[in-house]
Short mmCIF file of C-alpha atoms and ligand atoms in Angstrom, two decimals:
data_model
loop_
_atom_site.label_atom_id
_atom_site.label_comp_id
_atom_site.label_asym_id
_atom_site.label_seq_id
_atom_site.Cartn_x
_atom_site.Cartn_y
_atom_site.Cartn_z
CA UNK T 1 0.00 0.00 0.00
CA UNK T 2 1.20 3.70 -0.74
CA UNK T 3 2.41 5.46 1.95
CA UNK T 4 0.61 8.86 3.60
CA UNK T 5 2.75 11.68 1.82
CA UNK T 6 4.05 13.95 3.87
CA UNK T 7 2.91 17.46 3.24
CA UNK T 8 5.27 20.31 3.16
CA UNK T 9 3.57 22.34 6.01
CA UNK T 10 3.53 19.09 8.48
CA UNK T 11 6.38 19.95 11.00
CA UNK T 12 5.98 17.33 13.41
CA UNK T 13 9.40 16.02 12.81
CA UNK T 14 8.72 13.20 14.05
CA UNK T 15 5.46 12.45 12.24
CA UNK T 16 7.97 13.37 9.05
CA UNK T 17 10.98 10.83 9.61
CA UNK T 18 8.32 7.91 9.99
CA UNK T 19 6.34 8.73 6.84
CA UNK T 20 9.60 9.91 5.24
CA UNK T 21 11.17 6.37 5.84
CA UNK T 22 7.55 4.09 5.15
CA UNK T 23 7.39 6.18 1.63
CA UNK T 24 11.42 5.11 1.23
CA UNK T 25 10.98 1.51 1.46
CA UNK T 26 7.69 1.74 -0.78
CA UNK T 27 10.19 3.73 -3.52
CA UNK T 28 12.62 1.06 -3.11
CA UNK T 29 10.26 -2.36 -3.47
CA UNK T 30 8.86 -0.58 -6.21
CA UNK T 31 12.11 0.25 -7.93
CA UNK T 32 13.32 -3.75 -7.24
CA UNK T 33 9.74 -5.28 -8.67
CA UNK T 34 9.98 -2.53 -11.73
CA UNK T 35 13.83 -3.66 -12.45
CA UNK T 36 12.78 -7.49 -12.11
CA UNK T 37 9.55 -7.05 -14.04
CA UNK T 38 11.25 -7.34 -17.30
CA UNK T 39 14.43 -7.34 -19.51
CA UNK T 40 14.03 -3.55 -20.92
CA UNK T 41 17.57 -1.29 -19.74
CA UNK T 42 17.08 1.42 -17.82
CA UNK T 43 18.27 5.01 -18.52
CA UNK T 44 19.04 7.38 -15.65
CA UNK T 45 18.69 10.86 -15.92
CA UNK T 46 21.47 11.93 -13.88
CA UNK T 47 21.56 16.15 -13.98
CA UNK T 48 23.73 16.34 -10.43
CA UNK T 49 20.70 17.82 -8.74
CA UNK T 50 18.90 16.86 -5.99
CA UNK T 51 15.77 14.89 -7.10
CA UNK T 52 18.19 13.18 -10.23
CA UNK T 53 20.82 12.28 -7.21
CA UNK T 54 17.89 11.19 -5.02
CA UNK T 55 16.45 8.70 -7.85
CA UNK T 56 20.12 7.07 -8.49
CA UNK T 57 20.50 6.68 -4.96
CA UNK T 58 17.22 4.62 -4.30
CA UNK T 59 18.05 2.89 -6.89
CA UNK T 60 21.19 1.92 -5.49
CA UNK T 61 19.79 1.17 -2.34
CA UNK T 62 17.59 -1.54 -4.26
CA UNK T 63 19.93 -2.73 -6.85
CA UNK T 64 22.33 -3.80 -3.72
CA UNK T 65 19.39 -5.05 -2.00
CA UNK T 66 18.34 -7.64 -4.39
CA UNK T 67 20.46 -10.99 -5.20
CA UNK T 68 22.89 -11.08 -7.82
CA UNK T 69 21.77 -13.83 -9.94
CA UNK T 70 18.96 -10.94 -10.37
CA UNK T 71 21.32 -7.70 -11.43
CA UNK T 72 20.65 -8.69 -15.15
CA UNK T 73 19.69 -5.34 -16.90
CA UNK T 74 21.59 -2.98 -18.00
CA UNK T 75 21.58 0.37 -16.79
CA UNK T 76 23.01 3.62 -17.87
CA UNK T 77 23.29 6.58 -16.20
CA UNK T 78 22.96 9.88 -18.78
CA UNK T 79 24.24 13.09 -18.04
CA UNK T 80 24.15 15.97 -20.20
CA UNK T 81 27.14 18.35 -21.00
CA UNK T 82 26.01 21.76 -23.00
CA UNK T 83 29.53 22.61 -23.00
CA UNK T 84 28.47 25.84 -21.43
CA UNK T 85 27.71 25.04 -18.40
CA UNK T 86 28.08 26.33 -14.98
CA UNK T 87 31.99 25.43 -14.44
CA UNK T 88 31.75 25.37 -11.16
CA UNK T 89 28.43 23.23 -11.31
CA UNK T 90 30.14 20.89 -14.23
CA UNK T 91 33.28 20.40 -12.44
CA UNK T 92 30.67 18.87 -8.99
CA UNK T 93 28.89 16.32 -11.64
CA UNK T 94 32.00 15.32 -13.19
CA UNK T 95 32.95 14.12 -10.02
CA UNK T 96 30.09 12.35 -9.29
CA UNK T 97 30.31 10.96 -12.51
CA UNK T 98 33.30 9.42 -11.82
CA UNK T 99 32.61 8.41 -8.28
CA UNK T 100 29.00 6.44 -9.69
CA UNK T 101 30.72 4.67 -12.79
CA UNK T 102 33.45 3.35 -10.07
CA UNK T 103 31.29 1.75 -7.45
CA UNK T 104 28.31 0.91 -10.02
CA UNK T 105 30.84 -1.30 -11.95
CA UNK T 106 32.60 -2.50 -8.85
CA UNK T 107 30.29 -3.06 -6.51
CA UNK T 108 26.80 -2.97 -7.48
CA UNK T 109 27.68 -5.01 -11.22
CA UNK T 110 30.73 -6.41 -10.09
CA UNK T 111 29.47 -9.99 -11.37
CA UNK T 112 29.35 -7.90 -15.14
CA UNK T 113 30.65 -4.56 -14.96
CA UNK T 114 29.60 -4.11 -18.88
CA UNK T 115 25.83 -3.57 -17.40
CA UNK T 116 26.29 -0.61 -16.19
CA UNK T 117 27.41 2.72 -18.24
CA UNK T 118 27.90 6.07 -17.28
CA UNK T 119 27.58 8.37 -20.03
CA UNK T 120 27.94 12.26 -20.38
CA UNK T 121 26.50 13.51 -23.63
CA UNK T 122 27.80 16.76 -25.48
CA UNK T 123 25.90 18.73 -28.56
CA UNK T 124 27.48 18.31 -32.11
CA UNK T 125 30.04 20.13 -33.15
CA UNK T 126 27.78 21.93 -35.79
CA UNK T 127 25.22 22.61 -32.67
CA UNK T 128 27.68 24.22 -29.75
CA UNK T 129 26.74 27.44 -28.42
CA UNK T 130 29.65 29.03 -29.94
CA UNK T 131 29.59 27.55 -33.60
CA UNK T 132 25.85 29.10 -33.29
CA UNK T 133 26.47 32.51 -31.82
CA UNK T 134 30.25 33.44 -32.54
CA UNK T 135 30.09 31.07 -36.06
CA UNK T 136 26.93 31.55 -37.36
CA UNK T 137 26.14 34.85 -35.68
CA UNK T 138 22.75 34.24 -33.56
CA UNK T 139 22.06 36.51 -31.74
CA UNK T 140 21.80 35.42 -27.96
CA UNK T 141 18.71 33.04 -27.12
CA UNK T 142 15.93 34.55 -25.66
CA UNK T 143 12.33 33.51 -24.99
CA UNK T 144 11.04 33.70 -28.39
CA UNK T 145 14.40 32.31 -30.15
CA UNK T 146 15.69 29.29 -27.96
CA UNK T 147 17.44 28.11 -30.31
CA UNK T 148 19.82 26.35 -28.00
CA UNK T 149 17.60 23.98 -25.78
CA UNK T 150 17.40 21.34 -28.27
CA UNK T 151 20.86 21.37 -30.18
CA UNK T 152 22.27 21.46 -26.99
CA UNK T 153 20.37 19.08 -24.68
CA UNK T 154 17.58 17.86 -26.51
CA UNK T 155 18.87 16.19 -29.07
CA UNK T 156 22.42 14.64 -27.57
CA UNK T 157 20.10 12.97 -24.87
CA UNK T 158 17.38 11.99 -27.30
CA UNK T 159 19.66 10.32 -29.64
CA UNK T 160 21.16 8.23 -26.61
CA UNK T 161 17.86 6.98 -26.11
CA UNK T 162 16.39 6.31 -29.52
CA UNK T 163 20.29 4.42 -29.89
CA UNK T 164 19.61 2.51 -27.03
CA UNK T 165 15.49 1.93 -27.93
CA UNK T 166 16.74 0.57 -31.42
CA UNK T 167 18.89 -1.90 -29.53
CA UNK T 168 16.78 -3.27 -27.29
CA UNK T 169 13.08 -2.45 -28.58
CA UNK T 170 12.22 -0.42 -25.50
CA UNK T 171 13.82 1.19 -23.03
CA UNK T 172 12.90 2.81 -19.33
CA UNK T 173 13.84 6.21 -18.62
CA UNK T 174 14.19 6.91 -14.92
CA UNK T 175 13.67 10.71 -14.14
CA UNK T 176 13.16 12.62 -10.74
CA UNK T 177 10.24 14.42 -11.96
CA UNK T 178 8.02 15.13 -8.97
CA UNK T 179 4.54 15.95 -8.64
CA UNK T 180 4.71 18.82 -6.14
CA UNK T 181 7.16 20.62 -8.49
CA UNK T 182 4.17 22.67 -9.85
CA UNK T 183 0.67 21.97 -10.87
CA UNK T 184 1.55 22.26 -14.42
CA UNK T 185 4.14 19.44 -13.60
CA UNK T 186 1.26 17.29 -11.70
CA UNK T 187 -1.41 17.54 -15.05
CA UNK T 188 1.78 16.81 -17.96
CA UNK T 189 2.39 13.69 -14.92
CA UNK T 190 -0.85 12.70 -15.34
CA UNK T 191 -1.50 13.29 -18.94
CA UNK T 192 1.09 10.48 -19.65
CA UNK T 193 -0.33 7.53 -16.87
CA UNK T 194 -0.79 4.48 -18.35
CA UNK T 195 -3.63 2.74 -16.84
CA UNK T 196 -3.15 0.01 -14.24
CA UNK T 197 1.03 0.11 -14.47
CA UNK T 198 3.21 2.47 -13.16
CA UNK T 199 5.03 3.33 -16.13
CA UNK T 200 4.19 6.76 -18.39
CA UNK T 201 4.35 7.17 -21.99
CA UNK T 202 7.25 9.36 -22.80
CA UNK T 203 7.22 11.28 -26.41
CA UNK T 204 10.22 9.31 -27.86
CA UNK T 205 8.58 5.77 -29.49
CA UNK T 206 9.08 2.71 -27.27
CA UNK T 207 10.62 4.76 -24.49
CA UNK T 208 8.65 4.91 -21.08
CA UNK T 209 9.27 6.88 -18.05
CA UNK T 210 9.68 5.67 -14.27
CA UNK T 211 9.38 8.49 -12.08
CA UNK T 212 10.51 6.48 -8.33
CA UNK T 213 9.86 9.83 -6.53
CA UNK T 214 7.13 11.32 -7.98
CA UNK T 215 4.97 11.43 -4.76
CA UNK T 216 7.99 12.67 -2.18
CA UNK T 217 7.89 16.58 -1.46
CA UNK T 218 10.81 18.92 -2.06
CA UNK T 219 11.51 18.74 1.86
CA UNK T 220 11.49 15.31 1.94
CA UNK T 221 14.00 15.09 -0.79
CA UNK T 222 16.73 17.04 1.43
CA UNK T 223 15.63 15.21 4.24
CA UNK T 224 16.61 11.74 2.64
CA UNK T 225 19.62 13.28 0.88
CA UNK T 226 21.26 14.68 4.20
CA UNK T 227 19.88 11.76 6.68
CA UNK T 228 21.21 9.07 4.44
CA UNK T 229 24.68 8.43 3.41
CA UNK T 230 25.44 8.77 -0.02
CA UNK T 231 26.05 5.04 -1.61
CA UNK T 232 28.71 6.03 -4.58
CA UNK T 233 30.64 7.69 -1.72
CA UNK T 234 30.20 11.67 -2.95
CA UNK T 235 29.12 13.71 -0.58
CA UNK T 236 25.46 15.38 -0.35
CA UNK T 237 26.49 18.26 2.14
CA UNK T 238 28.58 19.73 -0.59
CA UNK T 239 25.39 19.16 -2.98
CA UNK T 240 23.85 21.30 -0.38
CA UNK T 241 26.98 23.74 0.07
CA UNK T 242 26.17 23.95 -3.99
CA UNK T 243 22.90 25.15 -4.24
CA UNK T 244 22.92 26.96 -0.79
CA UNK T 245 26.06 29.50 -2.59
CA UNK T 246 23.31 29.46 -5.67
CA UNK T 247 20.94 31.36 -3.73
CA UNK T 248 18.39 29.10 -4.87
CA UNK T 249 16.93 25.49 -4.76
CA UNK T 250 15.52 24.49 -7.77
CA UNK T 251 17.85 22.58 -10.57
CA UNK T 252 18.11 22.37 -14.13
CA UNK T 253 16.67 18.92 -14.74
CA UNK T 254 18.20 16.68 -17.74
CA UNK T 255 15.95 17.98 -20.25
CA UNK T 256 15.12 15.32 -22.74
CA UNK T 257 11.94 16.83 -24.46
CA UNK T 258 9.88 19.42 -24.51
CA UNK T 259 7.76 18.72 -21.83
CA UNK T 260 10.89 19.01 -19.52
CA UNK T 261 10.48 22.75 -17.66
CA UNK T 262 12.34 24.96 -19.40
CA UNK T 263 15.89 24.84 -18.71
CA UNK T 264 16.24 28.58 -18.83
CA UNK T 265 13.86 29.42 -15.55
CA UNK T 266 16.19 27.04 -13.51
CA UNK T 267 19.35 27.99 -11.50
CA UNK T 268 21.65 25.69 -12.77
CA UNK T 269 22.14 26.02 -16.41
CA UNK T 270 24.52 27.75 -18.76
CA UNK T 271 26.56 30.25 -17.65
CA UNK T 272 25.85 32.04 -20.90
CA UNK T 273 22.02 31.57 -20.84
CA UNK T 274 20.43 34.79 -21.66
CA UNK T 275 17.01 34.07 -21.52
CA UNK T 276 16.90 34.27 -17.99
CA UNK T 277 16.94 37.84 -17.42
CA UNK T 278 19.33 37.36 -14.46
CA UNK T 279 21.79 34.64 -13.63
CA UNK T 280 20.99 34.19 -10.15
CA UNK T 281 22.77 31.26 -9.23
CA UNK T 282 26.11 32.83 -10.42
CA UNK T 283 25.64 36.26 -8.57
CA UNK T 284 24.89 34.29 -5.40
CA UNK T 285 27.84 31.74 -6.30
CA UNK T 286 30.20 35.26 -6.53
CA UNK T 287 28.47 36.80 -3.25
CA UNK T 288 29.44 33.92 -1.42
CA UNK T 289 32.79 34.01 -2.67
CA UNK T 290 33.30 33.11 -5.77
CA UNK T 291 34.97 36.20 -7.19
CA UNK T 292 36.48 34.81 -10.24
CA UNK T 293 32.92 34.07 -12.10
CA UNK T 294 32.48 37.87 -11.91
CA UNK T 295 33.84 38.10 -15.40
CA UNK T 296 31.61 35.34 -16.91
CA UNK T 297 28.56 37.01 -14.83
CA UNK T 298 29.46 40.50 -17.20
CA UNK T 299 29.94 38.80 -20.18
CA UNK T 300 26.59 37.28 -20.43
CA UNK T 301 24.83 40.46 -19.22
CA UNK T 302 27.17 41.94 -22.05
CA UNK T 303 25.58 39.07 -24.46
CA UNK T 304 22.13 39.53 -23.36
CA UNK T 305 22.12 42.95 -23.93
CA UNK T 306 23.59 43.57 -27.54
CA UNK T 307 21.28 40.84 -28.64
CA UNK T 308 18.72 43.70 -29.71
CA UNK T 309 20.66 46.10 -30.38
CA UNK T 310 21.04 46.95 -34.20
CA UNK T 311 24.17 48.19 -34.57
CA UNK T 312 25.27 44.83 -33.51
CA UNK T 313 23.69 43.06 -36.24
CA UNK T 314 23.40 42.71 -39.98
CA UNK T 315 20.30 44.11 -41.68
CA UNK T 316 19.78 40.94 -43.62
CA UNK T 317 18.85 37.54 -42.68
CA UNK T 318 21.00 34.28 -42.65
CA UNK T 319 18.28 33.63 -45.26
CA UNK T 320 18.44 36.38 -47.28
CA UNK T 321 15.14 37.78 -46.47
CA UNK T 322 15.16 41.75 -45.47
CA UNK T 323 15.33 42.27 -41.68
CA UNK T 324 17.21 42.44 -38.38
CA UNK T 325 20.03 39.65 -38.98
CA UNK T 326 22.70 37.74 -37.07
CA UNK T 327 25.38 39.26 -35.34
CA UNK T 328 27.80 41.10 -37.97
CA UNK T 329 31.20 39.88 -37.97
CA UNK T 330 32.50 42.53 -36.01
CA UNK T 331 30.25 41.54 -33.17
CA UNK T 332 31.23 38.09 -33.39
CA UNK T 333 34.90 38.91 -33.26
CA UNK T 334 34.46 40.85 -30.46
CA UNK T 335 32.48 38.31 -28.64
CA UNK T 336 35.45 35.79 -29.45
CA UNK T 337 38.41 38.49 -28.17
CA UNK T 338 36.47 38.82 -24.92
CA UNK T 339 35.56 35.01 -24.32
CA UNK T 340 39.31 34.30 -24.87
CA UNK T 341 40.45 37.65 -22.89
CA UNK T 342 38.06 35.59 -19.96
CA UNK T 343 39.22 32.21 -20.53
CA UNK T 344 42.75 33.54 -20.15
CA UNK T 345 41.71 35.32 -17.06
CA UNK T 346 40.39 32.80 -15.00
CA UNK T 347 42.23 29.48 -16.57
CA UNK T 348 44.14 29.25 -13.50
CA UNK T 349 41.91 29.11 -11.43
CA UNK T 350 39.16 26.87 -13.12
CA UNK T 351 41.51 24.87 -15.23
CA UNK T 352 39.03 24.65 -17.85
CA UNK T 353 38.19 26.54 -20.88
CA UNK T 354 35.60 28.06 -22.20
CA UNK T 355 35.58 27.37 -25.79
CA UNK T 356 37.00 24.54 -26.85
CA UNK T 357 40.05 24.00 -30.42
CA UNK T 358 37.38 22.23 -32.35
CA UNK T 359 34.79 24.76 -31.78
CA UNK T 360 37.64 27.73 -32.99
CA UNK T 361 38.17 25.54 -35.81
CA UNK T 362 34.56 24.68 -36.75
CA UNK T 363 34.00 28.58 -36.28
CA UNK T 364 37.17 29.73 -38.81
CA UNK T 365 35.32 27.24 -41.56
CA UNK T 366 31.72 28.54 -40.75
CA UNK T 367 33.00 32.40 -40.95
CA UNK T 368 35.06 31.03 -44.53
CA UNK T 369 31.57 29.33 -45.91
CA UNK T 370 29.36 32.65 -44.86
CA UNK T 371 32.39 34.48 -46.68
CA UNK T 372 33.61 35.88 -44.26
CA UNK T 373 37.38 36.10 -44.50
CA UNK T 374 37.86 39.63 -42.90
CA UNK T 375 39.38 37.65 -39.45
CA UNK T 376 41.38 35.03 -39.09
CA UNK T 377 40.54 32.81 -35.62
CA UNK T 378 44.33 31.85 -35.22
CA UNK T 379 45.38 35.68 -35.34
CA UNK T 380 42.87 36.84 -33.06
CA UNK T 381 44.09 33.79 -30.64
CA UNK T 382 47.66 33.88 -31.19
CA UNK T 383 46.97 38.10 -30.09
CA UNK T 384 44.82 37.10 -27.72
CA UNK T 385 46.85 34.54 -25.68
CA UNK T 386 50.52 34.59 -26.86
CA UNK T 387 49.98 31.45 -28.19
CA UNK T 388 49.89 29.42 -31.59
CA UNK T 389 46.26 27.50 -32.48
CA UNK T 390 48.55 25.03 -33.26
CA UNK T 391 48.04 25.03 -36.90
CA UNK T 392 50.03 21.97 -38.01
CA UNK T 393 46.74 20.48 -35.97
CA UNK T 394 44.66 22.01 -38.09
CA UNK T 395 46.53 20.81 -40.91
CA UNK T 396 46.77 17.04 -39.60
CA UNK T 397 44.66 14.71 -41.63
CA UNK T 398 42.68 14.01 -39.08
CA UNK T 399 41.90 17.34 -38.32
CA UNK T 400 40.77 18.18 -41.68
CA UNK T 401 38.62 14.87 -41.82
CA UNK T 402 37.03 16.44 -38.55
CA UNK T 403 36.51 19.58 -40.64
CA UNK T 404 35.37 17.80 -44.07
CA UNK T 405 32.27 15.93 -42.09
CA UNK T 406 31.24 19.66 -40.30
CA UNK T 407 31.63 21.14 -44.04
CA UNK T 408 29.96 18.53 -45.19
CA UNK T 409 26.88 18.39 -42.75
CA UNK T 410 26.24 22.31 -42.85
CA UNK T 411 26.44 22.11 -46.78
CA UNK T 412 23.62 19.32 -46.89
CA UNK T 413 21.30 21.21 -44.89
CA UNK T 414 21.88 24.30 -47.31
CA UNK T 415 21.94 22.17 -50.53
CA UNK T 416 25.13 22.91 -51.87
CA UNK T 417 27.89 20.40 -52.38
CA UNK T 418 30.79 20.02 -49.35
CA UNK T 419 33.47 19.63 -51.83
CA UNK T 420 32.81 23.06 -53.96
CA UNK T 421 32.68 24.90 -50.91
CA UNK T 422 36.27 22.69 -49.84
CA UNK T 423 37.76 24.11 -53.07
CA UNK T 424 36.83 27.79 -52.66
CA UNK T 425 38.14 27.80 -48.67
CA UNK T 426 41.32 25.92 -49.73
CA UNK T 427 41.70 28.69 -52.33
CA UNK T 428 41.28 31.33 -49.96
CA UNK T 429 43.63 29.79 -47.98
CA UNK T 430 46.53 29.42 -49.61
CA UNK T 431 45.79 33.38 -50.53
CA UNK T 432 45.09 34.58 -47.34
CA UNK T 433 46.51 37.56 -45.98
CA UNK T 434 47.43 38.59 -49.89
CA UNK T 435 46.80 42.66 -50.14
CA UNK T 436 46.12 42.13 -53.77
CA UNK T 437 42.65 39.97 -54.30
CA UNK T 438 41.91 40.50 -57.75
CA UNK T 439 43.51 37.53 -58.84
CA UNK T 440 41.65 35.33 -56.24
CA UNK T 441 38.45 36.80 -57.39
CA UNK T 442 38.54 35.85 -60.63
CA UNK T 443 39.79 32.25 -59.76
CA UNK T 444 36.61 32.27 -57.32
CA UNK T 445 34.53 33.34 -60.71
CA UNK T 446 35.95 30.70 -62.82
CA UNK T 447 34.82 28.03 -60.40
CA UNK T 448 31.82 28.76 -59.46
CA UNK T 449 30.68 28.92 -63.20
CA UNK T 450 32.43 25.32 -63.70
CA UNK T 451 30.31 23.79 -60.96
CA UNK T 452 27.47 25.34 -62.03
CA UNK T 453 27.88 23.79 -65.37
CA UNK T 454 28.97 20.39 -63.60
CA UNK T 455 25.13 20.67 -61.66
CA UNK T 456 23.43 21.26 -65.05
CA UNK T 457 25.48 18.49 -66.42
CA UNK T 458 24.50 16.22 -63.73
CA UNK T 459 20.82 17.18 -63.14
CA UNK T 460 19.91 18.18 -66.86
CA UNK T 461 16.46 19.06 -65.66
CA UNK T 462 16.95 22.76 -66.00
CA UNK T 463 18.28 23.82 -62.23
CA UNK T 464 20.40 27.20 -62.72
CA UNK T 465 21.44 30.14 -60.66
CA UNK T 466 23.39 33.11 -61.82
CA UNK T 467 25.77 34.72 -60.68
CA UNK T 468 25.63 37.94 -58.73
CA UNK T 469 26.34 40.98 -60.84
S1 SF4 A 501 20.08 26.92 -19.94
FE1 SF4 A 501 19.59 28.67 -21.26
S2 SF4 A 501 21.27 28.70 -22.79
FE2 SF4 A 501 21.29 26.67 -21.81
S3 SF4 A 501 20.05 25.41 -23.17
FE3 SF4 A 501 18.70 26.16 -21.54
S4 SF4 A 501 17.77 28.03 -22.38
FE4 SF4 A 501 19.56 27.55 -23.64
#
């Protein structure tokens, strides 16, 4: 039988440990029947927050409890990386990452350590937050262009799921949605019930949801964090420590679909997220001490506010149409000077960066294919941090094979062919920096009229484009 739930205005302390601990071991039969009912793996939704940490550490609790001859489905923990994210916040989960994939293989799936994953997904390259605003040029996300939710966690997470749905048929997505969250929360809850199991739908085919603490309150979540040790040996005072410096105590859940709160509202997303209208969590992170996020805490009041701002951006369209446009080049190479005149100032004491070498390099080929070729990346970071961008990297095969499947991916979704746009870069490169660019102009001319004749040639069904005058 369900336990009474404890509501959040019952004080009798008491009153709340006993009901706290009857609605545990009900969470923690049901989580041993659900794993035993069938053969479908289980997916985790692991953010680092409370009610994700709370979920993984029932099911702990059970998975130890049962007998080993009945550990025999898989389970994988999925965490989300934006690539953007809080550092400070990024560099906690990491940890616990590390800690979980340790004692999950060597304790709880000791017998067959290949059950159990731990996975951290990242956007494609072609979908970071800086190939989209400092590349591409859009502007900042706001509330009526989030254009970053699903490139950056959407999708990595959904394809983890639909990879592991196609292997096994089905799969069972554990989440620490709650009930109490909101009333909106409560009706999309119920909206998804199946009848007589306690499974939901979930909007990716064959996927279904398990929601273990749907019923416990948000007090009773810290209470069974902080009462109860933590079983892959991290340490949930410093969880608390966490979101007690954020000011705040809601999370950014691992959004998976749309139906997932948006990620924006919550404390602990990206640092650059501009479509909160302030960052919270990071002022209260720098009142209580963190100084060195004051930079990143300017900067993305500094992104948030050029976003409407014409001056900072073209009056055309990425598609041509007449209107406000994406950030001009100017803007974006400003944007890139400052993030690298940041990640310079507070390397040493975050020991991370900001932007990674792939996304400088995917951003140098996305600036070449807009035609852009007023700024070279390596200059600006060879200025920028006394050092070299390493360009025999760039030039290692593998490096340009990296670069060749971006090229190759943008130029499908903008119907052109990868390898014409390969030739006209690789032209540009070996002129660039030349003062006099008549020459390369005229080269540029002479191929684009051969492929066009090559794409008549091929499609013969009357396709043609001219050139601009
Ligand atoms: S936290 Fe903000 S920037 Fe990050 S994905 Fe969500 S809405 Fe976008």
């Amino acid at each position: 039988m369900r336990p009474i739930i404890v509501q959040e205005n019952d004080n009798q302390e008491e009153v709340i440990t006993q009901r706290l601990a009857d609605l545990l071991n009900f969470s923690i039969q049901e989580i041993q029947e659900q794993y035993c009912d069938d053969t479908l793996p289980w997916v985790i939704g692991f953010s680092g927050g409370k009610d994700s940490t709370a979920v993984l550490q029932l099911v702990f609790t059970a998975i130890s409890g049962l007998p080993v001859e009945k550990r025999v489905k898989e389970i994988h923990v999925l965490s989300n990386d934006t690539l953007v994210e809080n550092p400070k916040v990024i560099e906690y989960l990491d940890r616990q990452l590390d800690l979980i994939r340790a004692t999950g293989k060597t304790r709880l799936f000791a017998h067959n350590p290949a059950l159990f994953h731990v996975v951290k997904t990242v956007p494609k390259l072609e979908d970071t937050f800086w190939l989209n605003l400092i590349g591409k040029g859009y502007p900042s996300p706001n509330r009526w262009f989030r254009w970053c939710t699903e490139r950056m966690k959407i999708n990595p997470t959904s394809d983890y799921i639909l990879k592991t749905v196609n292997k096994h048929g089905k799969a069972i997505i554990l989440l620490g949605t709650r009930k109490d969250e909101s009333a909106n929360r409560a009706a999309s809850m119920k909206q998804y019930e199946l009848e007589g199991v306690r499974l939901r739908k979930h909007t990716l085919p064959n996927a279904f949801v398990f929601a273990p603490i749907a019923d416990m309150t948000n007090k009773q979540v810290w209470a069974y964090l902080t009462q109860n040790p933590n079983p892959w040996g991290g340490d949930n005072q410093e969880l608390v420590r966490l979101y007690y410096s954020a000011f705040d105590i809601q999370e950014c859940p691992l959004v998976i679909d749309t139906t997932t709160p948006s990620c924006g509202n919550s404390r602990f997303g990206c640092w650059t997220c501009t479509v909160v209208d302030k960052d919270k969590s990071m002022t209260g992170m720098i009142l209580n001490g963190e100084e060195w996020m004051r930079p990143l805490l300017k900067f993305r009041d500094k992104l948030k506010d050029i976003r409407d701002k014409e001056e900072y951006r073209e009056k055309r369209r990425r598609s041509g149409q007449d209107g406000i446009g994406p950030f001009t080049i100017e803007t974006r190479k400003e944007i890139l000077e400052e993030l690298l005149t940041i990640q310079e100032q507070i390397y040493p004491k975050i020991q991370t960066q900001l932007i990674s070498i792939q996304e400088l390099s995917a951003i140098q080929v996305q600036w070449h294919y807009d035609g852009k070729f007023q700024y070279s990346v390596a200059e600006i970071y060879q200025r920028i941090t006394g050092r070299s961008l390493m360009l025999s990297e760039y030039s290692s095969l593998e490096r340009r094979q990296e670069e060749f499947a971006l090229l190759e991916s943008i130029s499908e979704q903008n119907d052109v062919q990868a390898n014409h746009i390969k030739e006209l870069l690789e032209l540009e490169r070996v002129n660039f920096g030349h003062l006099r660019r008549s020459t390369i102009f005229a080269n540029m001319e002479q191929k684009i009229r051969r492929f066009i004749k090559e794409n008549d040639d091929a499609t013969k069904d009357g396709f043609s484009f001219s050139l601009p005058q």
